[in-house]
PDB file of C-alpha atoms in Angstrom:
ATOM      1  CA  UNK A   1      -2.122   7.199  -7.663  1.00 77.00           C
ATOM      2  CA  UNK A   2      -3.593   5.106  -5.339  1.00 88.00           C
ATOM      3  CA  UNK A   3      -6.324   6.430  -2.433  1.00 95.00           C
ATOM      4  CA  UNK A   4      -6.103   6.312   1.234  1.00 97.00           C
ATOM      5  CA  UNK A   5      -9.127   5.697   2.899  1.00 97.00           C
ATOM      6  CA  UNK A   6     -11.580   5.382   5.622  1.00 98.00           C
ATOM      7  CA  UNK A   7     -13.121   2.128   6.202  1.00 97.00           C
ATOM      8  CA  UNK A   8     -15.834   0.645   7.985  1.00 98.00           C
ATOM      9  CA  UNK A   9     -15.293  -3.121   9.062  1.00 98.00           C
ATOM     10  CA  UNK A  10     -18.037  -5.936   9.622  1.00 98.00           C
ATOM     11  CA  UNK A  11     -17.443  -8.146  12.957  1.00 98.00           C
ATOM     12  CA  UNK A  12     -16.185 -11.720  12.286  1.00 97.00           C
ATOM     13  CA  UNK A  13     -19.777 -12.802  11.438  1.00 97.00           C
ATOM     14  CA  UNK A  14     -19.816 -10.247   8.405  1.00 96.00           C
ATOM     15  CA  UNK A  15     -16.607 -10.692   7.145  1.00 96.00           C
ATOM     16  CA  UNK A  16     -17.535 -14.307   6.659  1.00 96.00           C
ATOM     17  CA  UNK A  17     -20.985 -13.642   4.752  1.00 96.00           C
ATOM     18  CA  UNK A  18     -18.923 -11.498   2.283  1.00 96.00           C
ATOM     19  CA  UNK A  19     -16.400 -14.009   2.013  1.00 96.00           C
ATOM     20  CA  UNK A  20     -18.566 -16.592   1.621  1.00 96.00           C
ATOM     21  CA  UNK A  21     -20.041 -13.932  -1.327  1.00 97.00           C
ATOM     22  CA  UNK A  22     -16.125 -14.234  -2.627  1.00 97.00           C
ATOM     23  CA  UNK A  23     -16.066 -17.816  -2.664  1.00 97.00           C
ATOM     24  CA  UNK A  24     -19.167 -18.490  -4.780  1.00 97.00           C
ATOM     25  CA  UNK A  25     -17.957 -16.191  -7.467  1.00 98.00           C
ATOM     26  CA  UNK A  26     -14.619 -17.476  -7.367  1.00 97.00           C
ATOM     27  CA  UNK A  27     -15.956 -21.313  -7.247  1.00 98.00           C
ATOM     28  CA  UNK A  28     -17.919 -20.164 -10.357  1.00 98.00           C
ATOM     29  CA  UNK A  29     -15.077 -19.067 -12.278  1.00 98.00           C
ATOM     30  CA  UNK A  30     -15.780 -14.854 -12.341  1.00 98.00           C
ATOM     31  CA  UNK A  31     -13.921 -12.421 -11.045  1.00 97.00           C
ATOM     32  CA  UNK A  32     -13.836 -11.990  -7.030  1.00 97.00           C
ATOM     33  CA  UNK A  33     -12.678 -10.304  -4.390  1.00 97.00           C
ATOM     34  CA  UNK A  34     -11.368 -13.159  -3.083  1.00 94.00           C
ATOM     35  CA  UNK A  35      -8.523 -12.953  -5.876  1.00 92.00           C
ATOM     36  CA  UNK A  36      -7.047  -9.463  -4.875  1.00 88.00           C
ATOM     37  CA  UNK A  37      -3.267  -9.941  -3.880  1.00 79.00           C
ATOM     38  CA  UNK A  38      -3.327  -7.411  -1.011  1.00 78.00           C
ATOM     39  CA  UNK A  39      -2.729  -8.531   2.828  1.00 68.00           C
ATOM     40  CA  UNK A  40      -5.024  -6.057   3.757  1.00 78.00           C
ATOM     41  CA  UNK A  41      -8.026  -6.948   1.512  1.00 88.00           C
ATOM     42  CA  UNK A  42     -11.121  -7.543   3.763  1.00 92.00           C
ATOM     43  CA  UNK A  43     -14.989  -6.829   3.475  1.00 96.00           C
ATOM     44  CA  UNK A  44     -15.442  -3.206   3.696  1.00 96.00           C
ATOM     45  CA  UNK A  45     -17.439   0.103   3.461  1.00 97.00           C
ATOM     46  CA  UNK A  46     -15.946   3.023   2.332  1.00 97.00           C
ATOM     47  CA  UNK A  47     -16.581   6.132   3.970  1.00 98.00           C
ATOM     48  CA  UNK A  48     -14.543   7.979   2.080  1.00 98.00           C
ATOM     49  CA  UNK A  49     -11.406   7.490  -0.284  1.00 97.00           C
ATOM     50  CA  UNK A  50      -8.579  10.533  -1.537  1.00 98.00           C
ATOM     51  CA  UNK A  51      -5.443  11.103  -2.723  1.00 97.00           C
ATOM     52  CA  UNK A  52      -4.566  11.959   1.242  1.00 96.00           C
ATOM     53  CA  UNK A  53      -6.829  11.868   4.356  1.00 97.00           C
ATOM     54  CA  UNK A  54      -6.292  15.203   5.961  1.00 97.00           C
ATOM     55  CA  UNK A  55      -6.246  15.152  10.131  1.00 96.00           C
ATOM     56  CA  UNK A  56      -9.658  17.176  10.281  1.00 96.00           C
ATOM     57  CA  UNK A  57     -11.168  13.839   8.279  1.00 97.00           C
ATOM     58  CA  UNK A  58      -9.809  11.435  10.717  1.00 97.00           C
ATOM     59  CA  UNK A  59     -10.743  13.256  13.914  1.00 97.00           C
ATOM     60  CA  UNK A  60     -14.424  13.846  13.160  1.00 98.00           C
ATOM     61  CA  UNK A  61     -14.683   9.857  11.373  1.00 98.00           C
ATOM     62  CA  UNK A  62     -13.095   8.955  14.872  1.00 98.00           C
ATOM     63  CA  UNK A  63     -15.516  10.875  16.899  1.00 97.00           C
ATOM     64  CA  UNK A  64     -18.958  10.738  14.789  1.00 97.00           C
ATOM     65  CA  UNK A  65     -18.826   7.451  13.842  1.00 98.00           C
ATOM     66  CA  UNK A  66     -16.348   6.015  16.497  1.00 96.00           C
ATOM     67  CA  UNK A  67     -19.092   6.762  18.609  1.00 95.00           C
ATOM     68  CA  UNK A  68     -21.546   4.629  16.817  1.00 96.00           C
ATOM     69  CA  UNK A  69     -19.621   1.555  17.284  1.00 97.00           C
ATOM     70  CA  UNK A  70     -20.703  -1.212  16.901  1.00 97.00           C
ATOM     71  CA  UNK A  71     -23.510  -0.386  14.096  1.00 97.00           C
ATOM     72  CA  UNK A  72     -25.995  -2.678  12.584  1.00 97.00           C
ATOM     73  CA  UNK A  73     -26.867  -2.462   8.757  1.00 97.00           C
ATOM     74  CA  UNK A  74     -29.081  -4.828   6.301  1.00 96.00           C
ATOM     75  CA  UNK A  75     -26.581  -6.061   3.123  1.00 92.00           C
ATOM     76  CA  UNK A  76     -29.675  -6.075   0.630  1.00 86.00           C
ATOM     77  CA  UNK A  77     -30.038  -6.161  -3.088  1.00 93.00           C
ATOM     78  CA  UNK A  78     -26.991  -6.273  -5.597  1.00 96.00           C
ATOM     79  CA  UNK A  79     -25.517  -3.204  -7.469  1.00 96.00           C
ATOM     80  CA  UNK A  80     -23.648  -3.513 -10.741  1.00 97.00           C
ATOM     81  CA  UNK A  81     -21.051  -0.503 -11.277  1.00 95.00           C
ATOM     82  CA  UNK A  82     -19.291   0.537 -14.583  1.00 93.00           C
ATOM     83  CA  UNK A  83     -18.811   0.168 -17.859  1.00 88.00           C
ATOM     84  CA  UNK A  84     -17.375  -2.327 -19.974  1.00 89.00           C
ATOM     85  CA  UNK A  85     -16.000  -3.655 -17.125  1.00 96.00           C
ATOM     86  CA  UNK A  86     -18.391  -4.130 -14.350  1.00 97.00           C
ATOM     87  CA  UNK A  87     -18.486  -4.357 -10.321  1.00 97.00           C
ATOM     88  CA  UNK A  88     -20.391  -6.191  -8.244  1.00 98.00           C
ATOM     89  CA  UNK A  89     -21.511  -4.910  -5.078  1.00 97.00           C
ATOM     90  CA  UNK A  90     -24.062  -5.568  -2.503  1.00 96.00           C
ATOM     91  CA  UNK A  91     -25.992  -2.565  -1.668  1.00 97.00           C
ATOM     92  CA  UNK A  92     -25.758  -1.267   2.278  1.00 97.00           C
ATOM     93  CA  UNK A  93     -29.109   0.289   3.834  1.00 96.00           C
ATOM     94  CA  UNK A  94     -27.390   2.718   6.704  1.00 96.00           C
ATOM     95  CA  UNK A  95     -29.375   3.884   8.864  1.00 96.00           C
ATOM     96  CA  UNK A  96     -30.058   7.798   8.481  1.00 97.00           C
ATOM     97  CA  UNK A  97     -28.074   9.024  11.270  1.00 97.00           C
ATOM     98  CA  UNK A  98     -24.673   6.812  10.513  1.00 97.00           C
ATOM     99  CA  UNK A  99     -25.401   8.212   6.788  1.00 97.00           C
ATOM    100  CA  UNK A 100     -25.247  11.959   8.440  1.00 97.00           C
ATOM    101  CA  UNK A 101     -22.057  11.088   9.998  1.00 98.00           C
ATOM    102  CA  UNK A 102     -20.464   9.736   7.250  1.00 98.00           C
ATOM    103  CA  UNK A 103     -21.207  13.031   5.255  1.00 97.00           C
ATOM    104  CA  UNK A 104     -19.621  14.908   8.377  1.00 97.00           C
ATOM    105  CA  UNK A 105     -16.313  13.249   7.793  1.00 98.00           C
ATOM    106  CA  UNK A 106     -16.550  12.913   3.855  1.00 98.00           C
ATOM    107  CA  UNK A 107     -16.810  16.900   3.521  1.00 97.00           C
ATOM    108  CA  UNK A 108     -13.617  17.050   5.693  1.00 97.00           C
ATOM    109  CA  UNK A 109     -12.039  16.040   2.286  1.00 97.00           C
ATOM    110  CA  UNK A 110     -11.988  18.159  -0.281  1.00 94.00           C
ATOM    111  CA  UNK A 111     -10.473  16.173  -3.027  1.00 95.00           C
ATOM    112  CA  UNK A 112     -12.498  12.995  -2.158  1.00 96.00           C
ATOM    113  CA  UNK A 113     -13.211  10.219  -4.994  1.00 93.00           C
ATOM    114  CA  UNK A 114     -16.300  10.120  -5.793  1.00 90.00           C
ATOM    115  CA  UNK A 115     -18.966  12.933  -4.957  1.00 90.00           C
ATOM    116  CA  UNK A 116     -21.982  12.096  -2.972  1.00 92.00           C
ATOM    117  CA  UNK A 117     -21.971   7.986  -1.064  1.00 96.00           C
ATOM    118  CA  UNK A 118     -23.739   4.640  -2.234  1.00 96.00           C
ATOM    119  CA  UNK A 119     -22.981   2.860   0.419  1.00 97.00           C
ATOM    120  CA  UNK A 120     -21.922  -1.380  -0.868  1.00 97.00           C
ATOM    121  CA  UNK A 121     -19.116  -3.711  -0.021  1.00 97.00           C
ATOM    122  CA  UNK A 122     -17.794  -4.834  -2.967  1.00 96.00           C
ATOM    123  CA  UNK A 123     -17.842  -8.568  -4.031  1.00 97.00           C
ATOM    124  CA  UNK A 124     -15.816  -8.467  -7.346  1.00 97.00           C
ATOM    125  CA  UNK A 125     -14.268  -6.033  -9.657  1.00 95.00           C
ATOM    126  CA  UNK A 126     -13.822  -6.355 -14.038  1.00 96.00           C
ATOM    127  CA  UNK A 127     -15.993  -8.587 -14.637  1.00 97.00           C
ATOM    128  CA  UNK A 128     -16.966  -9.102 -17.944  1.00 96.00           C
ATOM    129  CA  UNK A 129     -20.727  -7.589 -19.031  1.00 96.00           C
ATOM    130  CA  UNK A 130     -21.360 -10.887 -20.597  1.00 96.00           C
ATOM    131  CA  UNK A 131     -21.195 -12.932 -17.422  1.00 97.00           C
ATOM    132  CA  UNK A 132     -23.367  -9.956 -15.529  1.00 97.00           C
ATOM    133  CA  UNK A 133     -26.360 -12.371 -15.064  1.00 97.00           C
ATOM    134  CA  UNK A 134     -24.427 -15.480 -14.150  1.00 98.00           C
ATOM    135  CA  UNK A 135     -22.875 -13.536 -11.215  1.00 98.00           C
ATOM    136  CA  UNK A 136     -26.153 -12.162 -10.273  1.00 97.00           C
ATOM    137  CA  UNK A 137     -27.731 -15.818  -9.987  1.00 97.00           C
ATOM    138  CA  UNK A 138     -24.660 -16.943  -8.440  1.00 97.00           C
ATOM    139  CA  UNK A 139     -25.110 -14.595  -5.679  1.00 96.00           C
ATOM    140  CA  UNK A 140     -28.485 -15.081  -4.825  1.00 91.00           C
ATOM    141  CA  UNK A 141     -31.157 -12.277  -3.259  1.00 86.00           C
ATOM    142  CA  UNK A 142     -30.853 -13.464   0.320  1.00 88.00           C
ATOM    143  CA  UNK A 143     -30.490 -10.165   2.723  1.00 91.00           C
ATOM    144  CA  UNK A 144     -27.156 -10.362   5.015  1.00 92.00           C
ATOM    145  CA  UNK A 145     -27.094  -8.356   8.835  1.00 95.00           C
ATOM    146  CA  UNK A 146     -23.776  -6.698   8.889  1.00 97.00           C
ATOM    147  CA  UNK A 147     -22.418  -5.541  11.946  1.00 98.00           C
ATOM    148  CA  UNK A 148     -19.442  -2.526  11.709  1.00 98.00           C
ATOM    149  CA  UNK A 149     -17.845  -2.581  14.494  1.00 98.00           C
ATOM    150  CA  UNK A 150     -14.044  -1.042  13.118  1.00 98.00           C
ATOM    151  CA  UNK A 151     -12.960   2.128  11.575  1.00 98.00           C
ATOM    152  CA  UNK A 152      -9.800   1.765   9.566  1.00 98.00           C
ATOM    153  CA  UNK A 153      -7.220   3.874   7.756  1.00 97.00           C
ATOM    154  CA  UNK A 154      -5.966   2.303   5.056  1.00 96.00           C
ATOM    155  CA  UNK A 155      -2.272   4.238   3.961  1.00 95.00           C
ATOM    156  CA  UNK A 156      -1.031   3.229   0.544  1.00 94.00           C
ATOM    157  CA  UNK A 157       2.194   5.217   0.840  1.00 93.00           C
ATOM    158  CA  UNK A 158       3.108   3.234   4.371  1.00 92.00           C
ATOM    159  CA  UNK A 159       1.299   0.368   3.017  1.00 91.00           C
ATOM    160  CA  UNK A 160      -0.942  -0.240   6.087  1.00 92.00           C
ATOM    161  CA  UNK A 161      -3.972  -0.190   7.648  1.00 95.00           C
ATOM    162  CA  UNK A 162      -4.722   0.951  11.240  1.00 96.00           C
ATOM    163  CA  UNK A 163      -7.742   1.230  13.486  1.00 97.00           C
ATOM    164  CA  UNK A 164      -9.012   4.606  14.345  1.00 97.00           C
ATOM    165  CA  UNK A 165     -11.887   3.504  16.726  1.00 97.00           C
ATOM    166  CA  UNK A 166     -13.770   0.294  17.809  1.00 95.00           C
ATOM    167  CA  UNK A 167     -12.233  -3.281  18.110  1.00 85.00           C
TER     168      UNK A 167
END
């Protein structure tokens, strides 16, 4: 079944460092984000992801973190996820306070994903465990400024995304 979910968005600056990200994993023949079919794949955080979103989640997402808009937040370090199958993520330091508003709206939702937040934007999903290192060297170490400055729904059953707050 697939998850809606809340979303926080990098400026235009952001979304190119993480597509630039894309492009070097895709120029080096792994797996990257830059390959997913969607119209609506872009460099994101989750805040939180669920069968359904109810109304409660939306409002306080739209009000504690609306609020916060635009956010800075220091893309550092990579994170490898999974099994057999791994992703690659960089890892997101959030400052404390947009980390206590993000809990706010992920307890709104009881049925949520995944229990507690690690907070990345995801670079590339199944790759192989075998080509773990040659992503990693691909990538680099070299820290990335994000700046969120949208909150998005993203509705599988309508098949769209909208803004909830920011620009």
């Amino acid at each position: 079944m697939p998850l809606h979910a809340l979303e926080l968005v990098p400026d235009e600056a952001g979304l190119e460092a993480v597509r630039h990200d894309w492009h070097r994993l895709r120029d080096a023949g792994l797996p990257s984000q830059l390959d997913h079919p969607g119209a609506t794949n872009a460099p994101h955080l989750t805040v939180v992801s669920a069968p359904d979103l109810p109304d409660a989640a939306i409002d306080v997402a739209a009000a504690r973190l609306g609020s916060l808009l635009p956010f800075r937040a220091r893309s550092a370090g990579l994170l490898l996820l999974g099994g057999e199958r791994l992703t690659v993520a960089r890892a997101v330091d959030i400052d404390d306070d947009v980390v206590r508003r993000v809990l706010a709206v992920r307890v709104q939702v009881p049925d949520r994903a995944h229990l507690g937040w690690l907070p990345h934007v995801t670079l590339a999903r199944r790759l192989d465990r075998a080509d773990a290192q040659r992503a990693v060297d691909v990538l680099g170490h070299e820290d990335v400024v994000l700046t969120f400055t949208r909150l998005r729904r993203w509705d599988p059953d309508a098949g769209r995304v909208t803004t909830v707050a920011g620009w």
